[in-house]
PDB file of C-alpha atoms and ligand atoms in Angstrom:
ATOM      1  CA  MET N  63      28.647  -4.158   5.674  1.00 84.00           C
ATOM      2  CA  ASN N  64      27.969  -3.990   2.113  1.00 91.00           C
ATOM      3  CA  THR N  65      30.853  -6.116   0.960  1.00 94.00           C
ATOM      4  CA  LEU N  66      30.345  -8.507   3.785  1.00 95.00           C
ATOM      5  CA  LEU N  67      26.820  -9.457   2.584  1.00 97.00           C
ATOM      6  CA  GLN N  68      27.914  -9.621  -0.875  1.00 97.00           C
ATOM      7  CA  ASP N  69      30.420 -12.252  -0.132  1.00 97.00           C
ATOM      8  CA  ILE N  70      28.163 -14.399   1.987  1.00 98.00           C
ATOM      9  CA  TYR N  71      25.640 -13.839  -0.904  1.00 98.00           C
ATOM     10  CA  GLU N  72      27.807 -15.127  -3.373  1.00 97.00           C
ATOM     11  CA  GLU N  73      29.050 -18.010  -1.387  1.00 98.00           C
ATOM     12  CA  VAL N  74      25.502 -19.138  -0.380  1.00 98.00           C
ATOM     13  CA  LYS N  75      23.641 -18.647  -3.525  1.00 98.00           C
ATOM     14  CA  PRO N  76      24.737 -21.653  -5.466  1.00 97.00           C
ATOM     15  CA  MET N  77      22.893 -23.690  -2.875  1.00 97.00           C
ATOM     16  CA  LEU N  78      19.541 -22.458  -4.380  1.00 97.00           C
ATOM     17  CA  GLY N  79      17.613 -25.372  -5.685  1.00 95.00           C
ATOM     18  CA  THR N  80      18.325 -27.395  -2.405  1.00 96.00           C
ATOM     19  CA  GLY N  81      15.905 -28.190   0.304  1.00 96.00           C
ATOM     20  CA  LYS N  82      12.061 -28.290  -0.129  1.00 96.00           C
ATOM     21  CA  VAL N  83       9.528 -25.436   0.395  1.00 97.00           C
ATOM     22  CA  ALA N  84       6.830 -25.974   2.926  1.00 96.00           C
ATOM     23  CA  ASP N  85       3.781 -27.891   1.380  1.00 94.00           C
ATOM     24  CA  TYR N  86       1.212 -28.534   4.007  1.00 92.00           C
ATOM     25  CA  ILE N  87      -0.919 -25.677   2.524  1.00 94.00           C
ATOM     26  CA  PRO N  88      -0.999 -25.106  -1.186  1.00 93.00           C
ATOM     27  CA  ALA N  89      -0.564 -21.265  -0.702  1.00 92.00           C
ATOM     28  CA  LEU N  90       2.966 -22.269   0.665  1.00 94.00           C
ATOM     29  CA  ALA N  91       3.601 -25.036  -1.677  1.00 96.00           C
ATOM     30  CA  SER N  92       3.544 -22.956  -4.626  1.00 95.00           C
ATOM     31  CA  VAL N  93       6.152 -20.222  -3.472  1.00 96.00           C
ATOM     32  CA  ASN N  94       9.033 -19.925  -5.796  1.00 97.00           C
ATOM     33  CA  PRO N  95      12.003 -21.492  -4.183  1.00 97.00           C
ATOM     34  CA  HIS N  96      14.565 -19.261  -6.080  1.00 98.00           C
ATOM     35  CA  GLN N  97      14.520 -16.548  -3.851  1.00 98.00           C
ATOM     36  CA  PHE N  98      17.308 -15.370  -1.235  1.00 98.00           C
ATOM     37  CA  GLY N  99      17.661 -12.143   0.656  1.00 98.00           C
ATOM     38  CA  ILE N 100      19.417 -10.749   3.549  1.00 98.00           C
ATOM     39  CA  ALA N 101      18.788  -7.396   5.595  1.00 98.00           C
ATOM     40  CA  VAL N 102      20.987  -6.186   8.602  1.00 97.00           C
ATOM     41  CA  CYS N 103      19.520  -3.319  10.875  1.00 97.00           C
ATOM     42  CA  ASP N 104      21.877  -1.719  13.364  1.00 95.00           C
ATOM     43  CA  THR N 105      20.500  -0.172  16.577  1.00 92.00           C
ATOM     44  CA  LYS N 106      19.944   3.131  14.892  1.00 93.00           C
ATOM     45  CA  GLY N 107      17.630   1.690  12.470  1.00 94.00           C
ATOM     46  CA  GLU N 108      20.190   1.752   9.541  1.00 96.00           C
ATOM     47  CA  ILE N 109      19.530  -1.050   7.031  1.00 97.00           C
ATOM     48  CA  THR N 110      21.964  -2.788   4.735  1.00 98.00           C
ATOM     49  CA  SER N 111      20.237  -5.361   2.603  1.00 98.00           C
ATOM     50  CA  ILE N 112      21.114  -7.710  -0.492  1.00 98.00           C
ATOM     51  CA  GLY N 113      19.031  -9.731  -3.051  1.00 98.00           C
ATOM     52  CA  ASP N 114      15.324 -10.341  -2.330  1.00 98.00           C
ATOM     53  CA  ALA N 115      15.262  -8.184   0.806  1.00 98.00           C
ATOM     54  CA  LYS N 116      12.327  -6.332  -0.254  1.00 98.00           C
ATOM     55  CA  VAL N 117      10.124  -9.538  -1.270  1.00 98.00           C
ATOM     56  CA  PRO N 118       7.503  -9.979   1.235  1.00 98.00           C
ATOM     57  CA  PHE N 119       6.923 -13.692   2.600  1.00 98.00           C
ATOM     58  CA  SER N 120       4.905 -15.406   5.182  1.00 98.00           C
ATOM     59  CA  ILE N 121       6.452 -14.772   8.532  1.00 98.00           C
ATOM     60  CA  GLN N 122       4.919 -18.045  10.039  1.00 98.00           C
ATOM     61  CA  SER N 123       6.706 -18.753  13.118  1.00 97.00           C
ATOM     62  CA  ILE N 124       8.349 -15.612  13.421  1.00 98.00           C
ATOM     63  CA  SER N 125       5.225 -14.238  14.156  1.00 98.00           C
ATOM     64  CA  LYS N 126       5.580 -16.135  17.792  1.00 98.00           C
ATOM     65  CA  VAL N 127       8.282 -13.595  18.782  1.00 98.00           C
ATOM     66  CA  PHE N 128       5.907 -10.663  18.589  1.00 98.00           C
ATOM     67  CA  ASN N 129       3.030 -12.581  19.793  1.00 98.00           C
ATOM     68  CA  LEU N 130       5.218 -13.363  22.971  1.00 98.00           C
ATOM     69  CA  VAL N 131       6.333  -9.661  23.556  1.00 98.00           C
ATOM     70  CA  LEU N 132       2.663  -8.630  23.248  1.00 96.00           C
ATOM     71  CA  ALA N 133       1.868 -11.068  26.046  1.00 97.00           C
ATOM     72  CA  ILE N 134       4.874 -10.260  28.061  1.00 97.00           C
ATOM     73  CA  ASN N 135       3.713  -6.554  28.195  1.00 95.00           C
ATOM     74  CA  TYR N 136       0.400  -7.478  29.574  1.00 95.00           C
ATOM     75  CA  TYR N 137       1.271 -10.494  31.788  1.00 96.00           C
ATOM     76  CA  GLY N 138       4.924  -9.959  32.907  1.00 92.00           C
ATOM     77  CA  GLU N 139       6.501 -12.924  34.961  1.00 92.00           C
ATOM     78  CA  GLU N 140       2.912 -14.288  35.643  1.00 94.00           C
ATOM     79  CA  MET N 141       2.869 -15.951  32.203  1.00 94.00           C
ATOM     80  CA  TRP N 142       5.736 -18.346  32.961  1.00 96.00           C
ATOM     81  CA  GLU N 143       3.126 -20.218  35.105  1.00 96.00           C
ATOM     82  CA  ARG N 144       1.333 -21.419  31.876  1.00 97.00           C
ATOM     83  CA  VAL N 145       4.634 -21.822  29.497  1.00 98.00           C
ATOM     84  CA  GLY N 146       7.822 -22.952  30.228  1.00 97.00           C
ATOM     85  CA  CYS N 147      11.331 -21.676  29.305  1.00 96.00           C
ATOM     86  CA  GLU N 148      13.026 -25.107  28.412  1.00 95.00           C
ATOM     87  CA  PRO N 149      14.017 -26.341  24.849  1.00 93.00           C
ATOM     88  CA  SER N 150      11.718 -29.182  23.684  1.00 89.00           C
ATOM     89  CA  GLY N 151      14.226 -30.923  21.586  1.00 85.00           C
ATOM     90  CA  LEU N 152      11.183 -32.257  19.351  1.00 86.00           C
ATOM     91  CA  PRO N 153       9.572 -31.037  16.018  1.00 86.00           C
ATOM     92  CA  PHE N 154       7.697 -27.703  16.239  1.00 87.00           C
ATOM     93  CA  ASN N 155       4.469 -29.264  16.125  1.00 89.00           C
ATOM     94  CA  SER N 156       5.000 -32.348  18.189  1.00 89.00           C
ATOM     95  CA  LEU N 157       1.989 -33.509  20.815  1.00 92.00           C
ATOM     96  CA  VAL N 158       3.908 -36.143  22.920  1.00 93.00           C
ATOM     97  CA  GLN N 159       5.496 -33.917  25.623  1.00 92.00           C
ATOM     98  CA  LEU N 160       2.136 -32.271  26.263  1.00 94.00           C
ATOM     99  CA  GLU N 161       0.529 -35.089  27.894  1.00 93.00           C
ATOM    100  CA  TYR N 162       3.396 -35.982  30.014  1.00 93.00           C
ATOM    101  CA  GLU N 163       3.599 -32.481  31.339  1.00 93.00           C
ATOM    102  CA  ASN N 164       0.130 -31.976  32.113  1.00 95.00           C
ATOM    103  CA  GLY N 165      -0.704 -29.328  29.260  1.00 96.00           C
ATOM    104  CA  ILE N 166       2.006 -26.823  30.069  1.00 97.00           C
ATOM    105  CA  PRO N 167       4.117 -26.302  26.836  1.00 97.00           C
ATOM    106  CA  ARG N 168       7.955 -26.394  27.159  1.00 96.00           C
ATOM    107  CA  ASN N 169       8.602 -22.907  25.623  1.00 96.00           C
ATOM    108  CA  PRO N 170       6.659 -20.157  23.786  1.00 97.00           C
ATOM    109  CA  PHE N 171       8.303 -21.130  20.418  1.00 96.00           C
ATOM    110  CA  ILE N 172       6.784 -24.458  19.730  1.00 96.00           C
ATOM    111  CA  ASN N 173       3.495 -24.491  18.355  1.00 96.00           C
ATOM    112  CA  ALA N 174       1.677 -25.640  21.903  1.00 97.00           C
ATOM    113  CA  GLY N 175       3.585 -22.739  23.592  1.00 98.00           C
ATOM    114  CA  ALA N 176       2.590 -20.210  20.921  1.00 98.00           C
ATOM    115  CA  LEU N 177      -0.992 -21.233  21.202  1.00 98.00           C
ATOM    116  CA  VAL N 178      -1.219 -20.732  24.997  1.00 98.00           C
ATOM    117  CA  VAL N 179       0.383 -17.477  24.449  1.00 98.00           C
ATOM    118  CA  SER N 180      -1.966 -16.569  21.919  1.00 98.00           C
ATOM    119  CA  ASP N 181      -4.844 -17.605  24.400  1.00 98.00           C
ATOM    120  CA  MET N 182      -3.340 -14.989  26.665  1.00 98.00           C
ATOM    121  CA  VAL N 183      -3.126 -12.306  24.145  1.00 98.00           C
ATOM    122  CA  GLN N 184      -6.727 -13.368  23.229  1.00 97.00           C
ATOM    123  CA  SER N 185      -8.043 -12.489  26.796  1.00 97.00           C
ATOM    124  CA  ARG N 186      -6.690  -8.788  26.332  1.00 96.00           C
ATOM    125  CA  PHE N 187      -7.744  -7.901  23.099  1.00 96.00           C
ATOM    126  CA  ALA N 188     -10.996  -7.541  21.193  1.00 95.00           C
ATOM    127  CA  SER N 189      -9.275  -8.147  17.884  1.00 96.00           C
ATOM    128  CA  PRO N 190      -6.145  -9.927  18.783  1.00 97.00           C
ATOM    129  CA  TYR N 191      -4.654 -10.324  15.038  1.00 96.00           C
ATOM    130  CA  ILE N 192      -5.534  -6.388  14.412  1.00 97.00           C
ATOM    131  CA  ALA N 193      -3.672  -5.637  17.455  1.00 97.00           C
ATOM    132  CA  MET N 194      -0.697  -7.749  16.406  1.00 98.00           C
ATOM    133  CA  ARG N 195      -0.714  -6.461  12.797  1.00 98.00           C
ATOM    134  CA  ASP N 196      -0.476  -2.945  14.453  1.00 97.00           C
ATOM    135  CA  PHE N 197       2.016  -3.950  16.607  1.00 97.00           C
ATOM    136  CA  VAL N 198       4.321  -5.175  13.811  1.00 98.00           C
ATOM    137  CA  ARG N 199       3.305  -2.113  11.627  1.00 97.00           C
ATOM    138  CA  ARG N 200       4.615   0.062  14.452  1.00 96.00           C
ATOM    139  CA  LEU N 201       7.838  -1.902  15.016  1.00 96.00           C
ATOM    140  CA  SER N 202       8.869  -2.080  11.223  1.00 96.00           C
ATOM    141  CA  CYS N 203       7.669   1.629  10.485  1.00 95.00           C
ATOM    142  CA  ASN N 204       5.653  -0.046   7.575  1.00 97.00           C
ATOM    143  CA  LYS N 205       1.957   0.769   7.634  1.00 97.00           C
ATOM    144  CA  ASN N 206       1.295  -1.580   4.582  1.00 98.00           C
ATOM    145  CA  ILE N 207       1.979  -4.717   6.260  1.00 98.00           C
ATOM    146  CA  VAL N 208      -1.052  -6.874   5.798  1.00 98.00           C
ATOM    147  CA  VAL N 209      -2.299 -10.446   6.570  1.00 98.00           C
ATOM    148  CA  ASN N 210      -2.552 -13.070   3.403  1.00 98.00           C
ATOM    149  CA  LYS N 211      -6.012 -14.098   4.004  1.00 97.00           C
ATOM    150  CA  VAL N 212      -5.568 -17.157   1.669  1.00 97.00           C
ATOM    151  CA  VAL N 213      -2.769 -18.430   3.712  1.00 97.00           C
ATOM    152  CA  ALA N 214      -4.696 -17.841   6.954  1.00 98.00           C
ATOM    153  CA  GLU N 215      -7.706 -19.539   5.700  1.00 97.00           C
ATOM    154  CA  SER N 216      -5.853 -22.398   4.312  1.00 97.00           C
ATOM    155  CA  GLU N 217      -4.048 -22.848   7.514  1.00 97.00           C
ATOM    156  CA  TYR N 218      -7.191 -22.926   9.403  1.00 97.00           C
ATOM    157  CA  GLU N 219      -8.593 -25.543   7.037  1.00 97.00           C
ATOM    158  CA  HIS N 220      -5.353 -27.809   7.850  1.00 96.00           C
ATOM    159  CA  ARG N 221      -5.624 -27.161  11.448  1.00 97.00           C
ATOM    160  CA  ALA N 222      -6.208 -30.610  12.838  1.00 97.00           C
ATOM    161  CA  LYS N 223      -2.737 -30.889  14.870  1.00 96.00           C
ATOM    162  CA  ASN N 224      -2.649 -27.521  16.151  1.00 97.00           C
ATOM    163  CA  ALA N 225      -6.340 -27.803  17.210  1.00 98.00           C
ATOM    164  CA  ALA N 226      -5.590 -31.154  18.970  1.00 98.00           C
ATOM    165  CA  MET N 227      -2.708 -29.346  21.061  1.00 97.00           C
ATOM    166  CA  ALA N 228      -5.018 -26.761  21.943  1.00 98.00           C
ATOM    167  CA  TYR N 229      -7.851 -28.802  23.077  1.00 98.00           C
ATOM    168  CA  LEU N 230      -5.464 -31.077  24.977  1.00 97.00           C
ATOM    169  CA  MET N 231      -4.373 -27.898  26.922  1.00 98.00           C
ATOM    170  CA  LYS N 232      -8.011 -26.904  27.457  1.00 98.00           C
ATOM    171  CA  SER N 233      -8.687 -30.281  28.912  1.00 98.00           C
ATOM    172  CA  TYR N 234      -5.747 -29.469  31.400  1.00 97.00           C
ATOM    173  CA  GLY N 235      -7.320 -26.114  32.395  1.00 98.00           C
ATOM    174  CA  ASN N 236      -4.444 -24.173  30.457  1.00 98.00           C
ATOM    175  CA  PHE N 237      -6.591 -22.441  27.957  1.00 98.00           C
ATOM    176  CA  GLU N 238      -8.958 -19.867  28.582  1.00 97.00           C
ATOM    177  CA  ASN N 239     -10.778 -18.922  25.316  1.00 98.00           C
ATOM    178  CA  GLU N 240     -12.754 -20.669  22.579  1.00 98.00           C
ATOM    179  CA  VAL N 241     -10.185 -22.938  20.877  1.00 98.00           C
ATOM    180  CA  GLU N 242     -11.434 -22.190  17.381  1.00 98.00           C
ATOM    181  CA  ASP N 243     -11.096 -18.369  17.900  1.00 98.00           C
ATOM    182  CA  VAL N 244      -7.734 -18.520  19.122  1.00 98.00           C
ATOM    183  CA  LEU N 245      -6.605 -20.850  16.153  1.00 98.00           C
ATOM    184  CA  ARG N 246      -8.018 -18.233  13.778  1.00 98.00           C
ATOM    185  CA  ASN N 247      -5.989 -15.340  15.270  1.00 98.00           C
ATOM    186  CA  TYR N 248      -2.819 -17.571  15.630  1.00 98.00           C
ATOM    187  CA  PHE N 249      -3.087 -18.359  11.976  1.00 98.00           C
ATOM    188  CA  HIS N 250      -3.708 -14.665  11.048  1.00 98.00           C
ATOM    189  CA  ASN N 251      -0.440 -13.905  12.923  1.00 98.00           C
ATOM    190  CA  CYS N 252       1.484 -16.698  10.907  1.00 98.00           C
ATOM    191  CA  ALA N 253      -0.222 -15.214   7.747  1.00 98.00           C
ATOM    192  CA  LEU N 254       1.514 -11.758   8.211  1.00 98.00           C
ATOM    193  CA  GLU N 255       3.611 -10.894   5.255  1.00 98.00           C
ATOM    194  CA  MET N 256       6.691  -9.127   5.855  1.00 98.00           C
ATOM    195  CA  ASN N 257      10.230  -8.653   4.015  1.00 98.00           C
ATOM    196  CA  CYS N 258      13.800  -9.138   5.495  1.00 98.00           C
ATOM    197  CA  GLU N 259      14.052  -5.311   5.854  1.00 98.00           C
ATOM    198  CA  ASP N 260      10.786  -5.163   7.751  1.00 98.00           C
ATOM    199  CA  LEU N 261      11.724  -8.102  10.104  1.00 98.00           C
ATOM    200  CA  ALA N 262      15.170  -6.903  10.631  1.00 98.00           C
ATOM    201  CA  ARG N 263      13.719  -3.294  11.648  1.00 97.00           C
ATOM    202  CA  ALA N 264      11.121  -5.053  13.516  1.00 97.00           C
ATOM    203  CA  THR N 265      13.476  -7.034  15.929  1.00 98.00           C
ATOM    204  CA  SER N 266      15.884  -4.322  16.315  1.00 97.00           C
ATOM    205  CA  PHE N 267      14.724  -3.811  19.909  1.00 97.00           C
ATOM    206  CA  LEU N 268      16.044  -7.325  20.633  1.00 98.00           C
ATOM    207  CA  ALA N 269      19.445  -5.954  19.780  1.00 97.00           C
ATOM    208  CA  ASN N 270      19.246  -2.829  21.672  1.00 97.00           C
ATOM    209  CA  SER N 271      18.003  -3.834  25.305  1.00 97.00           C
ATOM    210  CA  GLY N 272      14.230  -3.546  24.379  1.00 97.00           C
ATOM    211  CA  MET N 273      14.548  -0.116  22.818  1.00 96.00           C
ATOM    212  CA  SER N 274      13.057   0.088  19.085  1.00 94.00           C
ATOM    213  CA  SER N 275      14.964   1.895  16.535  1.00 85.00           C
ATOM    214  CA  CYS N 276      11.787   2.617  14.623  1.00 83.00           C
ATOM    215  CA  ALA N 277       8.729   2.593  17.098  1.00 77.00           C
ATOM    216  CA  ASN N 278      10.648   5.112  18.994  1.00 73.00           C
ATOM    217  CA  GLY N 279      10.463   3.869  22.402  1.00 89.00           C
ATOM    218  CA  LYS N 280      10.847   1.103  24.652  1.00 95.00           C
ATOM    219  CA  ILE N 281       9.404  -2.282  23.806  1.00 97.00           C
ATOM    220  CA  LEU N 282      10.843  -4.283  26.440  1.00 97.00           C
ATOM    221  CA  SER N 283      12.815  -3.896  29.625  1.00 97.00           C
ATOM    222  CA  PRO N 284      16.486  -4.815  29.360  1.00 97.00           C
ATOM    223  CA  LEU N 285      15.604  -7.885  31.749  1.00 96.00           C
ATOM    224  CA  GLN N 286      12.739  -8.897  29.443  1.00 97.00           C
ATOM    225  CA  THR N 287      14.809  -8.514  26.478  1.00 98.00           C
ATOM    226  CA  LYS N 288      17.868 -10.667  28.007  1.00 97.00           C
ATOM    227  CA  GLN N 289      15.055 -13.274  28.790  1.00 97.00           C
ATOM    228  CA  VAL N 290      13.505 -13.282  25.134  1.00 98.00           C
ATOM    229  CA  ASN N 291      16.979 -13.648  23.444  1.00 98.00           C
ATOM    230  CA  ALA N 292      17.753 -16.478  25.930  1.00 97.00           C
ATOM    231  CA  LEU N 293      14.489 -18.275  24.953  1.00 97.00           C
ATOM    232  CA  LEU N 294      15.571 -17.701  21.124  1.00 97.00           C
ATOM    233  CA  ALA N 295      18.921 -18.874  21.806  1.00 97.00           C
ATOM    234  CA  THR N 296      17.700 -22.173  23.449  1.00 95.00           C
ATOM    235  CA  SER N 297      14.363 -22.751  21.325  1.00 95.00           C
ATOM    236  CA  GLY N 298      13.936 -20.576  18.514  1.00 95.00           C
ATOM    237  CA  MET N 299      15.452 -23.102  16.063  1.00 94.00           C
ATOM    238  CA  TYR N 300      13.320 -26.129  17.334  1.00 84.00           C
ATOM    239  CA  ASP N 301      15.270 -29.417  17.223  1.00 85.00           C
ATOM    240  CA  GLU N 302      18.174 -27.555  15.351  1.00 91.00           C
ATOM    241  CA  ALA N 303      18.555 -25.143  18.219  1.00 91.00           C
ATOM    242  CA  GLY N 304      21.860 -27.175  19.436  1.00 93.00           C
ATOM    243  CA  SER N 305      23.644 -27.126  16.079  1.00 94.00           C
ATOM    244  CA  PHE N 306      22.415 -23.709  15.413  1.00 96.00           C
ATOM    245  CA  ALA N 307      23.958 -22.506  18.622  1.00 95.00           C
ATOM    246  CA  PHE N 308      27.143 -24.461  17.701  1.00 95.00           C
ATOM    247  CA  LYS N 309      27.397 -23.163  14.151  1.00 95.00           C
ATOM    248  CA  VAL N 310      25.901 -19.464  14.331  1.00 96.00           C
ATOM    249  CA  GLY N 311      25.861 -18.878  18.116  1.00 97.00           C
ATOM    250  CA  LEU N 312      23.175 -16.163  18.168  1.00 97.00           C
ATOM    251  CA  PRO N 313      19.650 -16.067  19.388  1.00 97.00           C
ATOM    252  CA  GLY N 314      17.373 -16.711  16.184  1.00 97.00           C
ATOM    253  CA  LYS N 315      13.790 -17.629  15.234  1.00 97.00           C
ATOM    254  CA  SER N 316      12.634 -19.220  12.035  1.00 97.00           C
ATOM    255  CA  GLY N 317       9.446 -19.785  10.200  1.00 97.00           C
ATOM    256  CA  VAL N 318       8.297 -22.293   7.501  1.00 96.00           C
ATOM    257  CA  GLY N 319       7.755 -19.542   5.128  1.00 97.00           C
ATOM    258  CA  GLY N 320      11.661 -19.544   4.923  1.00 98.00           C
ATOM    259  CA  GLY N 321      12.572 -16.516   7.122  1.00 98.00           C
ATOM    260  CA  ILE N 322      15.164 -16.545   9.834  1.00 98.00           C
ATOM    261  CA  VAL N 323      15.644 -13.511  12.174  1.00 98.00           C
ATOM    262  CA  ALA N 324      18.806 -13.575  14.460  1.00 98.00           C
ATOM    263  CA  VAL N 325      19.992 -10.997  16.951  1.00 97.00           C
ATOM    264  CA  VAL N 326      23.540  -9.679  17.648  1.00 96.00           C
ATOM    265  CA  PRO N 327      22.842  -8.319  21.229  1.00 95.00           C
ATOM    266  CA  ARG N 328      23.796  -4.531  21.344  1.00 94.00           C
ATOM    267  CA  ARG N 329      24.907  -4.417  17.747  1.00 95.00           C
ATOM    268  CA  PHE N 330      22.448  -5.745  15.020  1.00 96.00           C
ATOM    269  CA  SER N 331      19.233  -7.739  14.229  1.00 97.00           C
ATOM    270  CA  ILE N 332      19.428  -9.901  11.059  1.00 98.00           C
ATOM    271  CA  CYS N 333      16.760 -11.463   8.541  1.00 98.00           C
ATOM    272  CA  VAL N 334      17.723 -14.019   5.984  1.00 98.00           C
ATOM    273  CA  PHE N 335      14.885 -15.257   3.770  1.00 98.00           C
ATOM    274  CA  SER N 336      14.950 -18.232   1.300  1.00 98.00           C
ATOM    275  CA  PRO N 337      11.869 -20.411   1.160  1.00 98.00           C
ATOM    276  CA  ALA N 338      13.263 -23.931   0.793  1.00 98.00           C
ATOM    277  CA  LEU N 339      13.746 -25.701   4.107  1.00 97.00           C
ATOM    278  CA  ASN N 340      15.786 -28.425   5.432  1.00 95.00           C
ATOM    279  CA  SER N 341      14.448 -31.402   7.188  1.00 92.00           C
ATOM    280  CA  VAL N 342      13.562 -29.757  10.321  1.00 89.00           C
ATOM    281  CA  GLY N 343      11.519 -27.074   8.728  1.00 91.00           C
ATOM    282  CA  ASN N 344      14.286 -24.134   8.954  1.00 94.00           C
ATOM    283  CA  SER N 345      15.379 -22.195   5.750  1.00 97.00           C
ATOM    284  CA  GLN N 346      18.221 -24.139   4.083  1.00 97.00           C
ATOM    285  CA  LEU N 347      19.939 -20.955   2.689  1.00 98.00           C
ATOM    286  CA  GLY N 348      19.083 -19.155   5.923  1.00 98.00           C
ATOM    287  CA  VAL N 349      21.120 -21.542   8.085  1.00 98.00           C
ATOM    288  CA  ALA N 350      24.051 -21.421   5.702  1.00 98.00           C
ATOM    289  CA  ALA N 351      24.061 -17.557   5.327  1.00 98.00           C
ATOM    290  CA  LEU N 352      24.010 -17.062   9.057  1.00 97.00           C
ATOM    291  CA  THR N 353      26.810 -19.705   9.351  1.00 97.00           C
ATOM    292  CA  SER N 354      29.009 -18.048   6.842  1.00 96.00           C
ATOM    293  CA  LEU N 355      28.227 -14.734   8.506  1.00 95.00           C
ATOM    294  CA  SER N 356      29.310 -16.237  11.979  1.00 92.00           C
ATOM    295  CA  GLU N 357      32.484 -17.737  10.461  1.00 91.00           C
ATOM    296  CA  ARG N 358      33.629 -14.556   8.821  1.00 91.00           C
ATOM    297  CA  ILE N 359      33.084 -12.160  11.627  1.00 87.00           C
ATOM    298  CA  ASN N 360      32.885 -13.268  15.393  1.00 85.00           C
ATOM    299  CA  TRP N 361      29.398 -12.384  16.318  1.00 87.00           C
ATOM    300  CA  SER N 362      28.766 -15.475  18.312  1.00 89.00           C
ATOM    301  CA  ILE N 363      27.396 -14.760  21.745  1.00 92.00           C
ATOM    302  CA  TYR N 364      29.294 -17.807  23.230  1.00 91.00           C
TER     303      TYR N 364
HETATM  304  N1  LIG V 585       1.550 -22.035  10.665  1.00 58.40           N
HETATM  305  C1  LIG V 585       2.476 -22.951  10.985  1.00 58.40           C
HETATM  306  C2  LIG V 585       2.199 -24.002  11.899  1.00 58.40           C
HETATM  307  O1  LIG V 585       1.316 -23.717  13.097  1.00 58.40           O
HETATM  308  C3  LIG V 585       3.733 -22.256  11.466  1.00 58.40           C
HETATM  309  C4  LIG V 585       4.757 -23.401  11.944  1.00 58.40           C
HETATM  310  C5  LIG V 585       6.256 -22.860  11.653  1.00 58.40           C
HETATM  311  O2  LIG V 585       6.717 -21.692  10.875  1.00 58.40           O
HETATM  312  N2  LIG V 585       7.150 -23.590  12.297  1.00 58.40           N
HETATM  313  O3  LIG V 585       2.128 -25.252  11.771  1.00 58.40           O
END
C-alpha cells in the first residue's frame, strides 16, 4: 500500500498549481492551494498515508454524509418521504429543480437535500452541531476535532442562496424548524475541520457493512450501508457523478474545502485532500489521484 500511494502521489503532484480554491468566502479563498495528501484505512482501522494527510481542512459537503447517517439512525425509511434518491445532474447549490419538484430535493447530497436532512436532525437534538461534532469525533477516534467558527460565521453571512432553498422548501411544508437556526447548524457542520486520516477512519464503516473500525460498533445496518454507498455512487460528486463513476468507479463524496472520500466496499475507505477545485467544485488533484488509483488496481465496483 505504501508503494502504491507513493506512486500515485508522485504521478499526480505535478498538477499542483492547476484548479482554483473555493472563493465564495474569504476564509476558504486564503487556503494554500499547494497541499496534497492521501490516507487509506482498512476495515480494521489500519491507516496508510502520504503527503499532507495530517493537515486539517474544512470538510464542507463531506459533512453531508455524517449528517445523513445521523438522520437515518433516527428516522429510518421514513426520511425518504422528504428527500429523494435520484441524481440531480445539476450544480450542488442549484435552485431550479426544487420548485418543479414541490420542495422535495432530489437527494441528500445536494445542498437542498442536506438542508432538509439538517432540519430532521434539528428536530431531534437540542444542540445539533455539537451532536454532529461528537459523532465525527467518535467515528474518527479524535477528540480534538473542532468547528472553525470563522468559516461557520462567514458561510452564514453569505447564506443567501442556501436560505432561498430552505425558505422555498418551507413554503412547500418540507421544513419544520426555523430556517435561520437550521442554516447555522448546517454551516457549523460544513466548517468542521478534519484531516485525511480522520476522514478515512470516520468513513471506514461504509467499507465494512456499517461496522466502525474505531467507534467500536454498529453505525448502520448492512442494508443502510448499501443504500448510503449507492447514493454516494450516484450523487456524491454532483454533476461530475457520471464521469467519476466512469473513471474511478467508487462511491465518493467531495467538499469545496478540497477533500474527497471514497469507499471500496468491504476493503478500504480513502480520503484525498488538495484544495484547488475543478470547474464543478471537486478537488482537481483528488479526482486525478482516485482515477490513478483505480487505473492501477481494479477497485472499481462496476
Ligand atoms: N458550505 C458549502 C455550501 O453550502 C458546501 C458546499 C460544498 O462543499 N459543495 O455552499
